[in-house]
Short mmCIF file of C-alpha atoms in Angstrom, two decimals:
data_model
loop_
_atom_site.label_atom_id
_atom_site.label_comp_id
_atom_site.label_asym_id
_atom_site.label_seq_id
_atom_site.Cartn_x
_atom_site.Cartn_y
_atom_site.Cartn_z
CA UNK F 1 9.49 6.86 34.62
CA UNK F 2 11.63 9.72 33.37
CA UNK F 3 15.40 9.41 32.84
CA UNK F 4 18.28 10.67 30.70
CA UNK F 5 20.62 8.43 28.69
CA UNK F 6 24.41 8.86 28.40
CA UNK F 7 23.99 11.41 25.59
CA UNK F 8 21.52 13.55 27.52
CA UNK F 9 18.41 12.39 25.63
CA UNK F 10 15.21 12.36 27.66
CA UNK F 11 13.79 8.83 27.98
CA UNK F 12 10.27 7.97 29.12
CA UNK F 13 9.31 4.49 30.35
CA UNK F 14 5.62 4.82 29.59
CA UNK F 15 4.30 1.26 29.97
CA UNK F 16 5.24 -1.85 31.94
CA UNK F 17 4.89 -3.87 28.72
CA UNK F 18 6.32 -3.18 25.25
CA UNK F 19 4.98 -0.07 23.54
CA UNK F 20 2.94 -1.22 20.53
CA UNK F 21 2.10 2.10 18.85
CA UNK F 22 2.63 5.85 18.88
CA UNK F 23 0.26 8.46 17.50
CA UNK F 24 1.70 11.95 17.25
CA UNK F 25 -0.39 14.82 15.92
CA UNK F 26 -1.25 17.76 18.15
CA UNK F 27 -0.92 15.29 21.04
CA UNK F 28 1.12 12.17 21.68
CA UNK F 29 -0.58 8.87 22.50
CA UNK F 30 1.08 5.52 23.26
CA UNK F 31 -0.35 2.01 23.61
CA UNK F 32 0.86 -1.37 24.82
CA UNK F 33 0.09 -5.07 25.06
CA UNK F 34 -1.69 -4.76 28.42
CA UNK F 35 -4.48 -2.69 26.83
CA UNK F 36 -3.46 0.74 28.13
CA UNK F 37 -3.43 3.98 26.15
CA UNK F 38 -1.62 6.96 27.61
CA UNK F 39 -1.60 10.64 26.62
CA UNK F 40 1.51 12.76 27.15
CA UNK F 41 1.09 15.90 29.24
CA UNK F 42 4.01 17.98 27.93
CA UNK F 43 3.72 20.62 30.64
CA UNK F 44 4.11 18.09 33.47
CA UNK F 45 6.35 15.70 31.43
CA UNK F 46 4.29 12.63 32.20
CA UNK F 47 1.88 10.25 30.51
CA UNK F 48 -1.67 10.04 31.83
CA UNK F 49 -3.73 6.86 31.49
CA UNK F 50 -6.74 7.64 29.27
CA UNK F 51 -7.92 4.11 28.41
CA UNK F 52 -7.58 0.72 30.08
CA UNK F 53 -9.04 -2.21 28.17
CA UNK F 54 -9.05 -5.96 28.59
CA UNK F 55 -7.15 -6.65 25.35
CA UNK F 56 -3.86 -5.57 23.79
CA UNK F 57 -3.89 -2.37 21.73
CA UNK F 58 -1.86 -2.77 18.53
CA UNK F 59 -2.46 0.39 16.50
CA UNK F 60 -3.37 4.06 16.97
CA UNK F 61 -4.41 6.83 14.60
CA UNK F 62 -6.19 10.16 14.54
CA UNK F 63 -8.18 11.56 11.66
CA UNK F 64 -6.52 14.82 10.53
CA UNK F 65 -9.89 16.60 10.79
CA UNK F 66 -10.88 15.29 14.25
CA UNK F 67 -8.33 15.64 17.04
CA UNK F 68 -11.01 14.71 19.62
CA UNK F 69 -11.19 11.10 18.42
CA UNK F 70 -8.50 8.44 18.69
CA UNK F 71 -8.97 5.30 16.57
CA UNK F 72 -7.30 2.14 17.83
CA UNK F 73 -7.10 -1.55 17.02
CA UNK F 74 -7.77 -3.70 20.06
CA UNK F 75 -7.74 -7.46 20.56
CA UNK F 76 -8.75 -9.63 17.63
CA UNK F 77 -9.92 -7.24 14.92
CA UNK F 78 -11.83 -4.67 16.95
CA UNK F 79 -11.64 -1.02 15.93
CA UNK F 80 -12.53 1.36 18.73
CA UNK F 81 -12.93 5.13 18.83
CA UNK F 82 -11.99 6.95 22.02
CA UNK F 83 -13.57 10.40 22.50
CA UNK F 84 -11.32 12.95 24.25
CA UNK F 85 -14.33 15.09 25.24
CA UNK F 86 -15.96 12.31 27.28
CA UNK F 87 -12.85 10.26 28.09
CA UNK F 88 -14.68 7.12 26.96
CA UNK F 89 -14.80 4.74 24.03
CA UNK F 90 -17.64 5.99 21.83
CA UNK F 91 -17.78 3.26 19.15
CA UNK F 92 -16.54 -0.26 18.51
CA UNK F 93 -16.69 -2.42 15.40
CA UNK F 94 -15.41 -5.90 14.56
CA UNK F 95 -13.64 -5.25 11.26
CA UNK F 96 -11.12 -8.12 11.02
CA UNK F 97 -10.72 -11.71 12.19
CA UNK F 98 -7.32 -10.98 13.77
CA UNK F 99 -5.52 -7.93 15.13
CA UNK F 100 -5.48 -4.60 13.31
CA UNK F 101 -1.87 -3.56 12.64
CA UNK F 102 -2.33 -0.08 11.13
CA UNK F 103 -5.05 2.52 10.65
CA UNK F 104 -4.77 5.38 8.14
CA UNK F 105 -7.09 8.04 6.70
CA UNK F 106 -7.36 9.18 3.10
CA UNK F 107 -5.97 12.73 2.96
CA UNK F 108 -8.69 14.17 0.70
CA UNK F 109 -11.64 12.44 2.40
CA UNK F 110 -11.17 11.47 6.03
CA UNK F 111 -14.41 9.48 5.99
CA UNK F 112 -12.36 6.89 4.07
CA UNK F 113 -10.05 4.81 6.25
CA UNK F 114 -7.77 1.83 5.64
CA UNK F 115 -6.74 -0.94 8.02
CA UNK F 116 -4.20 -3.73 7.77
CA UNK F 117 -4.53 -6.96 9.69
CA UNK F 118 -2.80 -10.14 10.71
CA UNK F 119 -5.73 -11.95 9.05
CA UNK F 120 -4.01 -11.32 5.68
CA UNK F 121 -6.15 -8.41 4.48
CA UNK F 122 -5.89 -4.68 3.98
CA UNK F 123 -9.32 -3.07 3.79
CA UNK F 124 -10.69 0.32 2.80
CA UNK F 125 -13.73 1.48 4.79
CA UNK F 126 -16.25 4.32 4.58
CA UNK F 127 -16.72 5.42 8.20
CA UNK F 128 -20.21 6.71 7.39
CA UNK F 129 -21.24 3.10 6.63
CA UNK F 130 -19.25 1.13 9.22
CA UNK F 131 -21.52 -0.59 11.70
CA UNK F 132 -24.65 -0.01 9.62
CA UNK F 133 -26.15 -3.41 8.73
CA UNK F 134 -22.80 -5.05 9.44
CA UNK F 135 -19.46 -3.74 8.32
CA UNK F 136 -18.52 -4.33 4.70
CA UNK F 137 -15.27 -2.98 3.31
CA UNK F 138 -15.35 -0.86 0.15
CA UNK F 139 -12.31 -2.82 -1.00
CA UNK F 140 -10.44 -5.76 0.48
CA UNK F 141 -6.93 -6.71 -0.63
CA UNK F 142 -5.87 -10.23 0.30
CA UNK F 143 -2.29 -11.30 0.92
CA UNK F 144 -1.09 -14.82 1.71
CA UNK F 145 0.19 -13.75 5.13
CA UNK F 146 -0.32 -10.99 7.67
CA UNK F 147 -0.49 -7.47 6.27
CA UNK F 148 1.78 -5.39 8.47
CA UNK F 149 0.89 -1.96 7.12
CA UNK F 150 -1.45 -0.14 4.77
CA UNK F 151 -1.14 3.58 4.06
CA UNK F 152 -2.66 5.96 1.53
CA UNK F 153 -0.30 7.92 -0.71
CA UNK F 154 -0.30 11.71 -0.18
CA UNK F 155 -2.55 12.10 -3.23
CA UNK F 156 -4.91 9.40 -1.94
CA UNK F 157 -4.82 7.63 -5.32
CA UNK F 158 -2.72 4.69 -4.13
CA UNK F 159 -2.66 2.33 -1.19
CA UNK F 160 0.70 0.87 -0.17
CA UNK F 161 0.65 -2.41 1.77
CA UNK F 162 3.43 -4.55 3.21
CA UNK F 163 3.56 -8.11 4.44
CA UNK F 164 6.03 -10.59 5.86
CA UNK F 165 9.12 -11.49 3.89
CA UNK F 166 10.76 -14.85 4.52
CA UNK F 167 14.19 -15.44 3.06
CA UNK F 168 15.61 -18.98 2.76
CA UNK F 169 19.32 -18.42 2.15
CA UNK F 170 19.99 -22.15 1.70
CA UNK F 171 17.57 -22.36 -1.24
CA UNK F 172 18.31 -18.81 -2.40
CA UNK F 173 14.60 -17.97 -2.47
CA UNK F 174 12.53 -15.09 -1.20
CA UNK F 175 9.04 -15.99 -0.07
CA UNK F 176 6.20 -13.61 0.56
CA UNK F 177 7.59 -10.36 -0.83
CA UNK F 178 4.71 -8.18 -1.80
CA UNK F 179 4.21 -4.45 -2.05
CA UNK F 180 1.04 -3.33 -3.75
#
């Protein structure tokens, strides 16, 4: 659905459910809890359905060197790759025990990817080795609670992660603050 707000801003209602992720590079993708991924057609000002899965899609990302592939976290810990040339999911790997919250690629080497998960881990993966004899992370960083995001620094030397912060104002304590 296409509409304008009171200030004249263009508003798109893309999904029937809450939008869970946006991926904007040369194209704009959106995902939602009902397992749909849509691609914006800017010429026609509408979003076309490109993927319909059985599980919620929580995260989207594209490798800077490969605009034909969309990486997304689906269901409980599955990482899928959707191929724009075929219009189909080309690969799927079980990387986490719970949902994948973010996906990011190392700027200097896009074969290296990081994921964050509700299972309490942020992991660094070599895509050339994922799915070969099982998937083992190059590095796994454990937090006490869900890891909401993990992103490489522009130089690729650092990985920033975030997790839940719980503040108890009665006891004047902060629980769970962690940025690594």
